[in-house]
PDB file of C-alpha atoms in Angstrom:
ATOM      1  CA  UNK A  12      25.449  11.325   4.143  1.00  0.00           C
ATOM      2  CA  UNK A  13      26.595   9.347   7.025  1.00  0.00           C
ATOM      3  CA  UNK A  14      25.498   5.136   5.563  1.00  0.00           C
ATOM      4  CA  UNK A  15      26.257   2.361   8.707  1.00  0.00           C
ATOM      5  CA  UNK A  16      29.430   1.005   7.239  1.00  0.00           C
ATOM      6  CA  UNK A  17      27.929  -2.802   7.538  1.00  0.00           C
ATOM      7  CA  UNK A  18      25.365  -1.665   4.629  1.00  0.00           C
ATOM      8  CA  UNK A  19      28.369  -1.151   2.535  1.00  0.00           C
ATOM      9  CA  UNK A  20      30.559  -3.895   3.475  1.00  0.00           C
ATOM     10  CA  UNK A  21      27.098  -6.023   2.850  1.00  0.00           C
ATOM     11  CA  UNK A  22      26.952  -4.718  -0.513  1.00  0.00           C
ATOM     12  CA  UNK A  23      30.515  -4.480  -1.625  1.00  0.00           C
ATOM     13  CA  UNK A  24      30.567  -8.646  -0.095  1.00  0.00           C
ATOM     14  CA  UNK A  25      27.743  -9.594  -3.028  1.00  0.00           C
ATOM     15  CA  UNK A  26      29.248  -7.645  -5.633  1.00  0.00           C
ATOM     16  CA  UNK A  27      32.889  -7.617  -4.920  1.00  0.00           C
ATOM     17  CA  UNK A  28      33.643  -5.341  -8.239  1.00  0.00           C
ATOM     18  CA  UNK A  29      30.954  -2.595  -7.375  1.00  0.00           C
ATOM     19  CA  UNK A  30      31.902   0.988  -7.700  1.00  0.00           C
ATOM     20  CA  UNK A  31      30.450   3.788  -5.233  1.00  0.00           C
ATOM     21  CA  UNK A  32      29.643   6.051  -7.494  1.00  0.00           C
ATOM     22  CA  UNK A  33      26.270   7.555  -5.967  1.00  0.00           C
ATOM     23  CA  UNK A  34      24.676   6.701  -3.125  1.00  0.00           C
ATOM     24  CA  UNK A  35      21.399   7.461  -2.165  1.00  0.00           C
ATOM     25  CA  UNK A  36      20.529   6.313   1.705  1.00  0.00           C
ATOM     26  CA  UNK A  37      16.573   6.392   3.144  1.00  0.00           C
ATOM     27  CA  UNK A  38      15.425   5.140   6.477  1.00  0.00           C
ATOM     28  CA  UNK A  39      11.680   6.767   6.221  1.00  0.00           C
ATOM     29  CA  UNK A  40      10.311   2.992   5.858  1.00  0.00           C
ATOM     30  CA  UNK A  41       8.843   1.560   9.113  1.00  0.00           C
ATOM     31  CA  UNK A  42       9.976  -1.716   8.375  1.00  0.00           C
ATOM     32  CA  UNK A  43      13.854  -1.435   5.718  1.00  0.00           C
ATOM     33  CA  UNK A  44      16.219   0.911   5.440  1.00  0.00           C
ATOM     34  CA  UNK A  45      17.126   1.403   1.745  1.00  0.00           C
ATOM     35  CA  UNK A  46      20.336   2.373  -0.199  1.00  0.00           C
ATOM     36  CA  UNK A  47      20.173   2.860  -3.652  1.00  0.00           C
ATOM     37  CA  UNK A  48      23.651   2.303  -5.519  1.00  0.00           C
ATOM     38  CA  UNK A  49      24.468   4.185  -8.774  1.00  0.00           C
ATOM     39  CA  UNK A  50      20.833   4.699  -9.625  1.00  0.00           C
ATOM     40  CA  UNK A  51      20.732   1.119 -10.018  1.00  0.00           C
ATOM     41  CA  UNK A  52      21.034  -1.221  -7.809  1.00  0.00           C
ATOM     42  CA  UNK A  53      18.304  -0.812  -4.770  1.00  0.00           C
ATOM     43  CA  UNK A  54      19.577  -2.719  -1.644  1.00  0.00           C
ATOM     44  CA  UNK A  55      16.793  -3.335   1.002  1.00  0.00           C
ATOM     45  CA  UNK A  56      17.673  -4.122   4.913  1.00  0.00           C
ATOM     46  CA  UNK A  57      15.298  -4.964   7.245  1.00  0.00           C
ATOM     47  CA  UNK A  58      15.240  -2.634  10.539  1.00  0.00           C
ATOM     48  CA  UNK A  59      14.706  -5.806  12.899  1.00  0.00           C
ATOM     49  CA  UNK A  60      13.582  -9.341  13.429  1.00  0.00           C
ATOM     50  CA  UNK A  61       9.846  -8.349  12.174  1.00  0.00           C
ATOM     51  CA  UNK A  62      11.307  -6.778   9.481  1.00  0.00           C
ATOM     52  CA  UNK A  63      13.098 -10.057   8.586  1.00  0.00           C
ATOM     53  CA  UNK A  64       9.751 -11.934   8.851  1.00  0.00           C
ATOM     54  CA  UNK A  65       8.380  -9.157   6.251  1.00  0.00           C
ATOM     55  CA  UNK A  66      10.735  -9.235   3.823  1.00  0.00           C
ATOM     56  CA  UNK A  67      11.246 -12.926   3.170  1.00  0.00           C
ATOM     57  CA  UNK A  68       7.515 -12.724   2.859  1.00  0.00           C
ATOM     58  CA  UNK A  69       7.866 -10.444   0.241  1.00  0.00           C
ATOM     59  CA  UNK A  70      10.316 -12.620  -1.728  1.00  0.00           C
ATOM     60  CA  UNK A  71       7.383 -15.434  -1.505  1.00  0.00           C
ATOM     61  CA  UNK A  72       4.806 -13.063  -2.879  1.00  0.00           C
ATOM     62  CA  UNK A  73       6.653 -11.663  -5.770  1.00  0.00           C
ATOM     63  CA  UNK A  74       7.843 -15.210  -6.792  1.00  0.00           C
ATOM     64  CA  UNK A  75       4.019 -15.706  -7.594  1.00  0.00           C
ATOM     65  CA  UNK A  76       2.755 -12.083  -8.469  1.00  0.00           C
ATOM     66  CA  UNK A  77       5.243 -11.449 -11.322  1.00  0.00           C
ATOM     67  CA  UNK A  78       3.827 -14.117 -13.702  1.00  0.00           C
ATOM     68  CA  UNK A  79       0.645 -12.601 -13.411  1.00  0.00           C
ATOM     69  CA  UNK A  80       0.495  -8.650 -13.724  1.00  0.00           C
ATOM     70  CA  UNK A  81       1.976  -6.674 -16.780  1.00  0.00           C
ATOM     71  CA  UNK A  82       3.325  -4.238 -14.425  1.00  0.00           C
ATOM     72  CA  UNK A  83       7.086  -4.382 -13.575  1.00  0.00           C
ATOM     73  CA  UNK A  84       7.578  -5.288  -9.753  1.00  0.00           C
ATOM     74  CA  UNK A  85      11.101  -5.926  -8.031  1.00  0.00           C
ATOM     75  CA  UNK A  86      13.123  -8.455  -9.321  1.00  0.00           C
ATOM     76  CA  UNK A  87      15.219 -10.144  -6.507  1.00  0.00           C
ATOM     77  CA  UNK A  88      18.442 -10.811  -7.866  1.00  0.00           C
ATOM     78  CA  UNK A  89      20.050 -11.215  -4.406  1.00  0.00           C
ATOM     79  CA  UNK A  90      18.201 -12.822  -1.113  1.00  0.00           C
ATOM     80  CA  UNK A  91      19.163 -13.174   2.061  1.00  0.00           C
ATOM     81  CA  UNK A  92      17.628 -13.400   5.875  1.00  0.00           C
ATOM     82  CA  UNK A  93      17.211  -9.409   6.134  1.00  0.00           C
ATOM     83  CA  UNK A  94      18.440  -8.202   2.857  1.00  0.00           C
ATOM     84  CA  UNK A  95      17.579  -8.082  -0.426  1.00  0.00           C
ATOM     85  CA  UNK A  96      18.894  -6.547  -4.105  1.00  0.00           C
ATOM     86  CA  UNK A  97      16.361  -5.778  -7.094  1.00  0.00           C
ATOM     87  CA  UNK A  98      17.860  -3.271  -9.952  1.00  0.00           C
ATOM     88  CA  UNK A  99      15.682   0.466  -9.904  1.00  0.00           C
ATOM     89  CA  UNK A 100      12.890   0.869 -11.198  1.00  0.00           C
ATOM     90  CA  UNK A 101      12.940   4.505 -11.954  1.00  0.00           C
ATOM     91  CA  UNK A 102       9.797   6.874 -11.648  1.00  0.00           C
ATOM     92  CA  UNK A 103       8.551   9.220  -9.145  1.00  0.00           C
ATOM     93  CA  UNK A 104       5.300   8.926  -6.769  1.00  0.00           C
ATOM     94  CA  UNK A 105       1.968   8.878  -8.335  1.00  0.00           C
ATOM     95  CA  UNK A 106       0.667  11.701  -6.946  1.00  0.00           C
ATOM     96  CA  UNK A 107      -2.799  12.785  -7.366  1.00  0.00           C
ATOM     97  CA  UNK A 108      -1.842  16.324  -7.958  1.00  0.00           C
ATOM     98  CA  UNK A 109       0.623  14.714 -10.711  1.00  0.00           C
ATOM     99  CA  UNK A 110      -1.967  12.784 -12.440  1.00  0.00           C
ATOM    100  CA  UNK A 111      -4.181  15.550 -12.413  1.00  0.00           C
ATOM    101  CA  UNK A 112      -2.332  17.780 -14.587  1.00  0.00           C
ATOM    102  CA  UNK A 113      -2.005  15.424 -17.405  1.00  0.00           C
ATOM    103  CA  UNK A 114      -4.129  15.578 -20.436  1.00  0.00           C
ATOM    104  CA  UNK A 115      -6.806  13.539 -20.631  1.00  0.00           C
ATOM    105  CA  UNK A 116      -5.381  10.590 -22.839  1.00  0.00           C
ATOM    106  CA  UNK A 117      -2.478  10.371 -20.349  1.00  0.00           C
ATOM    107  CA  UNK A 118      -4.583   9.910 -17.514  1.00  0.00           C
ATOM    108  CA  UNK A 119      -6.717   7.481 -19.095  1.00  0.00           C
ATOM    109  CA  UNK A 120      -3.857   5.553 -20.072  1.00  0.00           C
ATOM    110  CA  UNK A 121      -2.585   5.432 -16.859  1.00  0.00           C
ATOM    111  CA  UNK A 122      -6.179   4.724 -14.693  1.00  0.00           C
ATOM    112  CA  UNK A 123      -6.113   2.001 -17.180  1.00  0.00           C
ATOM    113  CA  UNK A 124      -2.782   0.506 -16.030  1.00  0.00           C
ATOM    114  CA  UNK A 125      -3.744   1.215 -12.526  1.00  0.00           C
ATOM    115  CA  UNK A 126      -7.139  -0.832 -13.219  1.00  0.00           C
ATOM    116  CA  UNK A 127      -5.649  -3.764 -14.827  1.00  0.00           C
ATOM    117  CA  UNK A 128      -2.821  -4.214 -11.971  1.00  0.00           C
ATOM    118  CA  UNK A 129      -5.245  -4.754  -9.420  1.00  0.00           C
ATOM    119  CA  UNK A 130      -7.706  -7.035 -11.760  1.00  0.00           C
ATOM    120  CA  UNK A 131      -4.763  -9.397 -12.598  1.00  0.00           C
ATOM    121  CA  UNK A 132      -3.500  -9.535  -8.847  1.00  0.00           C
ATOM    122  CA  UNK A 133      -7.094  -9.932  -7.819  1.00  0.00           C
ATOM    123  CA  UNK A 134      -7.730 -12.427 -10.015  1.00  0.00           C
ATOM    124  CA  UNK A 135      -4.504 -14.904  -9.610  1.00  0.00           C
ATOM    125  CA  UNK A 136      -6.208 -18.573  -9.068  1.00  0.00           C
ATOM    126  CA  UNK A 137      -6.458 -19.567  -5.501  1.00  0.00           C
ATOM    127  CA  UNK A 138      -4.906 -22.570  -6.314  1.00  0.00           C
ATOM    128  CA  UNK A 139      -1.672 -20.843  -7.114  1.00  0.00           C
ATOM    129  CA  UNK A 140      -2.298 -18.931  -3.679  1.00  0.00           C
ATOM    130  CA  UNK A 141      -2.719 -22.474  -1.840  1.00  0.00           C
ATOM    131  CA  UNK A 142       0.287 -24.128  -3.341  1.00  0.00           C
ATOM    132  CA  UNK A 143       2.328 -20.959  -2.726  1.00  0.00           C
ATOM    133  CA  UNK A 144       1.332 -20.901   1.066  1.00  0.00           C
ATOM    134  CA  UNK A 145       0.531 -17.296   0.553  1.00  0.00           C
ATOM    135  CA  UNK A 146      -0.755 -16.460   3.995  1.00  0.00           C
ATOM    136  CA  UNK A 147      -4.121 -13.462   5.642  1.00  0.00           C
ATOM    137  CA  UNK A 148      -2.028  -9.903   4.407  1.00  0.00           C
ATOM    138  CA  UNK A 149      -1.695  -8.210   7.597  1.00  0.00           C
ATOM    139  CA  UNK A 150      -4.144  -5.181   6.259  1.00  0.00           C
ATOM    140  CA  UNK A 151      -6.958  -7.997   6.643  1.00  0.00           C
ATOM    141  CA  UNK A 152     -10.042  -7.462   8.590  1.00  0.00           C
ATOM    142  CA  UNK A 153     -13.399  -8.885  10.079  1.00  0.00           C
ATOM    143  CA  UNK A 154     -16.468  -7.495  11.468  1.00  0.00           C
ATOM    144  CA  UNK A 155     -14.932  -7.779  14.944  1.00  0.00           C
ATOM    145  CA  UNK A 156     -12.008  -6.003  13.770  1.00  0.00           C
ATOM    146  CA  UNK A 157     -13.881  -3.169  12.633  1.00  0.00           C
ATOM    147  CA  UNK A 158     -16.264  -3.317  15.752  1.00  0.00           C
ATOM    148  CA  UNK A 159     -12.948  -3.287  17.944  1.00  0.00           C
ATOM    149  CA  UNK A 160     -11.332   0.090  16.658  1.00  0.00           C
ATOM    150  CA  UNK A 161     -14.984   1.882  16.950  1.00  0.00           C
ATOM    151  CA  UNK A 162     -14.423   0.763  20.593  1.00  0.00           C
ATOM    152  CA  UNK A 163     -10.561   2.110  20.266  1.00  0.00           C
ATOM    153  CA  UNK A 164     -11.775   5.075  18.868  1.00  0.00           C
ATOM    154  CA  UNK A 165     -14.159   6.329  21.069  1.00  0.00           C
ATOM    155  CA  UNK A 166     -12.321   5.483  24.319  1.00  0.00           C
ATOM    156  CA  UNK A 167      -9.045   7.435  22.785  1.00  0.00           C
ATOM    157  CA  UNK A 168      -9.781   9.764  20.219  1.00  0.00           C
ATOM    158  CA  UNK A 169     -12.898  10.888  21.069  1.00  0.00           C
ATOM    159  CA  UNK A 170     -11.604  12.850  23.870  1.00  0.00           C
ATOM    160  CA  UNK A 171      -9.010  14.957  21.174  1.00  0.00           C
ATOM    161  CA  UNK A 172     -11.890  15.390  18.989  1.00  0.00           C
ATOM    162  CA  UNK A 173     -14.704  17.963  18.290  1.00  0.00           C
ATOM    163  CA  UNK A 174     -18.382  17.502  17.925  1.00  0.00           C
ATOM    164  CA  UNK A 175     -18.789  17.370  14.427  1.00  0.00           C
ATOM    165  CA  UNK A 176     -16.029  14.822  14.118  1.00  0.00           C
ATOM    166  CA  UNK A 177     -17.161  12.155  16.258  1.00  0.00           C
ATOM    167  CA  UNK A 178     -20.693  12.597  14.734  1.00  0.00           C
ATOM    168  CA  UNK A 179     -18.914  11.454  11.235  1.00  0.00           C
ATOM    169  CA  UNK A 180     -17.425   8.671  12.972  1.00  0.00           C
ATOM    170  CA  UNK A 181     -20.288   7.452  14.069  1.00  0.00           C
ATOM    171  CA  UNK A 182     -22.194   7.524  10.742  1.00  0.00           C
ATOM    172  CA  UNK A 183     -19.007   6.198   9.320  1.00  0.00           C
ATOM    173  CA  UNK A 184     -19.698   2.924  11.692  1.00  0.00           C
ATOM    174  CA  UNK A 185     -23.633   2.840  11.277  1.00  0.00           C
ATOM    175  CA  UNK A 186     -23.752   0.289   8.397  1.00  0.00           C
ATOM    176  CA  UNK A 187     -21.035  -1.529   9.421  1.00  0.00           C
ATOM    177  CA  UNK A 188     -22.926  -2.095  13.192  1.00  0.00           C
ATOM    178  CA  UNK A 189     -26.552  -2.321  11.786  1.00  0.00           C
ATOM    179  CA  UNK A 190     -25.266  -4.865   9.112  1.00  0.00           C
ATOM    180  CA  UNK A 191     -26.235  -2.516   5.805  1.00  0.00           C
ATOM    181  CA  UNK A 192     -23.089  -2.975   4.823  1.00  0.00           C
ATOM    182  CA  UNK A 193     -21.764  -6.628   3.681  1.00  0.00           C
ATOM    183  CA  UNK A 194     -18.521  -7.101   4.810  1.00  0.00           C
ATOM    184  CA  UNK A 195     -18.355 -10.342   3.300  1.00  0.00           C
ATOM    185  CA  UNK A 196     -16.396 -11.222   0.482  1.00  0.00           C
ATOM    186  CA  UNK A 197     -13.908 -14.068  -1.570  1.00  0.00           C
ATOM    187  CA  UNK A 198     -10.516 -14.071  -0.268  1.00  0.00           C
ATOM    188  CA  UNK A 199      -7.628 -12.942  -3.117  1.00  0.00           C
ATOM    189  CA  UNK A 200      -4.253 -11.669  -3.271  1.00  0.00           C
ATOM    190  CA  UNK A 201      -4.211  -8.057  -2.068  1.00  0.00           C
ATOM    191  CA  UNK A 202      -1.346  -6.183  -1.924  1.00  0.00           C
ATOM    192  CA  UNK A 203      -2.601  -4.045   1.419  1.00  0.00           C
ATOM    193  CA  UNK A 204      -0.335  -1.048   0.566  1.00  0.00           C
ATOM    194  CA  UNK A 205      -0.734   0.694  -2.634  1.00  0.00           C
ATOM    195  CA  UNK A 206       0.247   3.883  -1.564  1.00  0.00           C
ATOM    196  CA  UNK A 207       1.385   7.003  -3.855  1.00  0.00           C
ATOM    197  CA  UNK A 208       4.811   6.329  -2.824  1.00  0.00           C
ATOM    198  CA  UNK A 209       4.502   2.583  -4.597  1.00  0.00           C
ATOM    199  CA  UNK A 210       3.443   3.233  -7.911  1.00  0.00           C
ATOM    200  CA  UNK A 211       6.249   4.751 -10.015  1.00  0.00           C
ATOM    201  CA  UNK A 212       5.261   7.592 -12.654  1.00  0.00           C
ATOM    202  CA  UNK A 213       7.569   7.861 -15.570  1.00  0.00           C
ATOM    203  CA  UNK A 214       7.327  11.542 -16.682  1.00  0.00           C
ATOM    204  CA  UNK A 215       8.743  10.822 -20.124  1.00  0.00           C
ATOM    205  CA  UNK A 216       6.124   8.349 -21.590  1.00  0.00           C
ATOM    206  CA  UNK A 217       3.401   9.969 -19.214  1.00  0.00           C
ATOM    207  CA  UNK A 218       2.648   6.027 -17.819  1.00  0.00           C
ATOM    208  CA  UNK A 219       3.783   4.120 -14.713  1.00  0.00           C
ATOM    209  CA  UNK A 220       6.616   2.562 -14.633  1.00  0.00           C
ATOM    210  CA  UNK A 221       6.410   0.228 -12.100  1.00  0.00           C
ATOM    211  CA  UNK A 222       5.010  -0.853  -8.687  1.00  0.00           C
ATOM    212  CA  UNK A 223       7.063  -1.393  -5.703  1.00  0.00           C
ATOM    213  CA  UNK A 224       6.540  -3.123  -1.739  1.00  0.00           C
ATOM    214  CA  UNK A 225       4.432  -5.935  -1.053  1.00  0.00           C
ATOM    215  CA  UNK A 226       5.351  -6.557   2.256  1.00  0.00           C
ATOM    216  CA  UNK A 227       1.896  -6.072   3.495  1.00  0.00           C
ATOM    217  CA  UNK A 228       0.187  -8.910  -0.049  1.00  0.00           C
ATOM    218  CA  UNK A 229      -1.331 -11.939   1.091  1.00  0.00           C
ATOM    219  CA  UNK A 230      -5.283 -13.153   1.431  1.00  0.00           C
ATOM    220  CA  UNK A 231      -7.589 -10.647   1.775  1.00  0.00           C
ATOM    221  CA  UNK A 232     -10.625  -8.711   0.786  1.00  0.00           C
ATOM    222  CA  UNK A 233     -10.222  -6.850  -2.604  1.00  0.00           C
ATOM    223  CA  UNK A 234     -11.932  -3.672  -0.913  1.00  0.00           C
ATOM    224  CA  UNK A 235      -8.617  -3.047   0.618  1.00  0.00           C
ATOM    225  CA  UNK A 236      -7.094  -2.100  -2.243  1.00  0.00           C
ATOM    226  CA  UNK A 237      -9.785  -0.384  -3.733  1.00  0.00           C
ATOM    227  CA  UNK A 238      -9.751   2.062  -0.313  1.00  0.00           C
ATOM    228  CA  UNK A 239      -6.151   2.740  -0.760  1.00  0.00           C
ATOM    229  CA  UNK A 240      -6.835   3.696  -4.433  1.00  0.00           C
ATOM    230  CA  UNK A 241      -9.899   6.083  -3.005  1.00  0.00           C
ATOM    231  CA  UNK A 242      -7.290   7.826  -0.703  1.00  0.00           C
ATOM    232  CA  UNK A 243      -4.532   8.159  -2.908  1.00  0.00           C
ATOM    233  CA  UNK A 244      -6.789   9.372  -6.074  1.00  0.00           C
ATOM    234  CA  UNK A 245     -10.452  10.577  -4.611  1.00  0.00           C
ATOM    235  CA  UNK A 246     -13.596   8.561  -6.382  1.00  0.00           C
ATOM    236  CA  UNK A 247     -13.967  10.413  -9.609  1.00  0.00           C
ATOM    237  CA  UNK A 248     -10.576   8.762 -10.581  1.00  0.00           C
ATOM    238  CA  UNK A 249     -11.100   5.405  -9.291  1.00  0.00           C
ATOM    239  CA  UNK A 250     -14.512   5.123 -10.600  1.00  0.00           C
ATOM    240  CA  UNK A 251     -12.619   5.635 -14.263  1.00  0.00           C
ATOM    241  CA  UNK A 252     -11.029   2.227 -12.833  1.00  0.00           C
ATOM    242  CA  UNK A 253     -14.712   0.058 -13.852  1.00  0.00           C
ATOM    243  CA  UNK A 254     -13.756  -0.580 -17.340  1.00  0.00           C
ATOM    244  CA  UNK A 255     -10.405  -2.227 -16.449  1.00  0.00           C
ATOM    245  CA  UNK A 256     -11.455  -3.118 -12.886  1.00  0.00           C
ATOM    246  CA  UNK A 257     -15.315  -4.996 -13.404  1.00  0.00           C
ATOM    247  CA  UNK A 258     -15.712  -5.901  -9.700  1.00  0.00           C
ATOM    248  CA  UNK A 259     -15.817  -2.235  -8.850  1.00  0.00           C
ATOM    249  CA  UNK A 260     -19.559  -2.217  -8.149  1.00  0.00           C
ATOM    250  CA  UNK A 261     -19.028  -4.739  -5.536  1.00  0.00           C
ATOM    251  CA  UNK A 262     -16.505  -3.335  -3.848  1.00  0.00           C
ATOM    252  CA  UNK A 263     -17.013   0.281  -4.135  1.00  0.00           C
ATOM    253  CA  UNK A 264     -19.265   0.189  -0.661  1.00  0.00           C
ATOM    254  CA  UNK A 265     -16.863  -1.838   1.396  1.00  0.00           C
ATOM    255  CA  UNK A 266     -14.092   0.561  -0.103  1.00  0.00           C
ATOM    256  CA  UNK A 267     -15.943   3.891   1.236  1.00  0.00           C
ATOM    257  CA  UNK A 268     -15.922   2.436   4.780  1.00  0.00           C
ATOM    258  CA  UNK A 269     -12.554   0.952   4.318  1.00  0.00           C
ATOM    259  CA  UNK A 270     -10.983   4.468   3.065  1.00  0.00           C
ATOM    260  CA  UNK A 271     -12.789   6.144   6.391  1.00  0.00           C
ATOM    261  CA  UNK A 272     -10.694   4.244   8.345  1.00  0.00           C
ATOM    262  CA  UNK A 273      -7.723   4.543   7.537  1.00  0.00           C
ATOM    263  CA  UNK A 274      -6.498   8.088   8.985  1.00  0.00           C
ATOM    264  CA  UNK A 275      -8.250   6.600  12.137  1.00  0.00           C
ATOM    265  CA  UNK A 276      -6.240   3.548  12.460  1.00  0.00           C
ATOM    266  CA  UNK A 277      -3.345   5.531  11.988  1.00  0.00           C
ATOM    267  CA  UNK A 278      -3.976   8.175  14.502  1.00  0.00           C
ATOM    268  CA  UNK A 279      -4.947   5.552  16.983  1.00  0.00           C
ATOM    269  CA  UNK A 280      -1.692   3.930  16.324  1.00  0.00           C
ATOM    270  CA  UNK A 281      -0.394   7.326  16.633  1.00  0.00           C
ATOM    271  CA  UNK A 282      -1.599   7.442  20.170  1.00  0.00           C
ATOM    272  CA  UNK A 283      -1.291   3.999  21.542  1.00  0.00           C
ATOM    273  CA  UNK A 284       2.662   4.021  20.712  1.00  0.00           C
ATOM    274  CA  UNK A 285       2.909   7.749  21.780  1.00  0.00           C
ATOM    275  CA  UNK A 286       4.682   8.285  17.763  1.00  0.00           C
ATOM    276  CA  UNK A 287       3.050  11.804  16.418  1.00  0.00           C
ATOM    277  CA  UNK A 288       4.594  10.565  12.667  1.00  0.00           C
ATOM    278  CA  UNK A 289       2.073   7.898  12.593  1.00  0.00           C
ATOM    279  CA  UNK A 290      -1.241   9.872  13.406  1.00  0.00           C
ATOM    280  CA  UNK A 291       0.075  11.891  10.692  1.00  0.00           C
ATOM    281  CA  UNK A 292       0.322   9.634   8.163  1.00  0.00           C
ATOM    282  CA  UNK A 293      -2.394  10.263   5.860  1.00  0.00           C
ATOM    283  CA  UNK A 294      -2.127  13.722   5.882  1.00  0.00           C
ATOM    284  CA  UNK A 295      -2.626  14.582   2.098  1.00  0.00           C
ATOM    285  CA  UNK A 296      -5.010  11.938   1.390  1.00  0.00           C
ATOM    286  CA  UNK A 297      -7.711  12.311  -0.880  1.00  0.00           C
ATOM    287  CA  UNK A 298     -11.487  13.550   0.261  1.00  0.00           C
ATOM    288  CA  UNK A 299     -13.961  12.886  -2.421  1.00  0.00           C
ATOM    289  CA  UNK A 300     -15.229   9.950  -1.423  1.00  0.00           C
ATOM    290  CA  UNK A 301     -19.219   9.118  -1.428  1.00  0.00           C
ATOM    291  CA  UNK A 302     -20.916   7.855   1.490  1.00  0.00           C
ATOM    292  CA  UNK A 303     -21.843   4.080   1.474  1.00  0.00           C
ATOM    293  CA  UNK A 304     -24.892   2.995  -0.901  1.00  0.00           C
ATOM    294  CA  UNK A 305     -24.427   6.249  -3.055  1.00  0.00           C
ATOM    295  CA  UNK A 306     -24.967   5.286  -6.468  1.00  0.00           C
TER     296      UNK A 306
END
């Protein structure tokens, strides 16, 4: 394992008596690089100047979203302009496949969790948001948004794809440009990114143990969320989320579309910056999702 020696220097500068016991070093993240001391000490650095800009909005957000979910989120003991210290929060991805083979109290334990995460961070009063200067999260979107990757779409995937594929992309879009679907909606604090990678399953007491990475939180439409939850889990699960999660119903529609999207954004992205890893990103994703205004 070959770790930049500034990382370490960083490190060994804001804890002077820190041993190097075990290191663990990752630098899949688009926007930090991560080393992980001793199994327990996680040390974020951002990869550039955006990354900066992310993670010292990430500091902001916690500050206000860990007095208001049960869930344990990063803790930043240490802060700096493009580096940051929290102590591990141990678990491994959420997978659907993992959830899946648990009994059935298990997973209803943790759909509950799950549920109640996203109805206390949905639910934090705006003016806590407005006197925090929580900004739009970047995974916002309007109408024209949407409107403007159809466009994308069709000029540059279109040609890479078969019949039957642009045919669901354009039913995917038909509510959306007819106006059956209501896009609108109350801004709250979304976290944008819920992936499987972000929730932390502790195999011991069968529950998660934590949720990490809010670099993408801020204002947005609580749909969002909801998609991400449809690709990492499939609908079956997150419809188990309604007892925990009341505003299901009126998301669920805006969610569908949402969750459609996503693998297109992504391959777009894929394209337009000529970077195969990102039109593979969602490879692995959940399918079973219902089409908009199923009941």
């Amino acid at each position: 394992m070959n770790i930049p020696s500034e990382y370490l220097e960083k490190i060994r500068a804001v804890y002077p008596n820190i041993s190097f016991e075990h290191l663990d070093f990752n630098q899949d993240g688009m926007v930090n690089v991560l080393v992980v001391v001793n199994h327990d000490l996680v040390c974020r650095f951002a990869k550039d100047d955006w990354g900066k800009e992310v993670l010292s909005h990430e500091v902001m957000v916690l500050e206000v979203v860990r007095n208001y979910v049960d869930l344990r989120v990063p803790h930043f003991e240490h802060q700096e302009v493009g580096f940051v210290s929290y102590r591990f929060i141990k678990g491994e991805p959420l997978s659907r496949n993992t959830l899946l083979k648990l009994s059935e109290a298990s997973q209803a334990r943790i759909i509950s969790q799950l549920a109640r995460f996203h109805q206390q961070l949905h639910s934090i009063p705006n003016e806590v948001l407005v006197n925090a200067e929580v900004p739009s999260s970047g995974a916002a979107r309007s109408r024209e948004d949407w409107l403007e990757l159809y466009e994308q779409v069709q000029e540059t995937l279109f040609p890479h794809l078969w019949r039957h594929q642009q045919t669901w992309i354009h039913e995917l879009f038909a509510p959306v440009i007819t106006g059956e679907l209501d896009l609108s909606y109350t801004p709250v604090l979304i976290d944008g990114d819920k992936a499987v990678y972000h929730i932390l399953f502790d195999s011991v007491s069968e529950s998660i143990s934590g949720v990490i990475d809010f670099g993408t939180a801020g204002l947005g439409d609580p749909a969002c969320d909801i998609a991400v939850q449809l690709g990492n889990y499939g609908e079956g699960i997150v419809r188990r989320m309604e007892s925990d999660y009341p505003m299901l119903p009126e998301v669920i529609d805006r969610a569908r579309f949402w969750v459609g999207t996503l693998e297109l954004q992504w391959a777009f992205a894929g394209i337009k910056y000529k970077d195969i890893s990102l039109s593979l990103a969602h490879i692995g994703l959940a399918r079973e999702v219902q089409p908009v205004g199923t009941r």
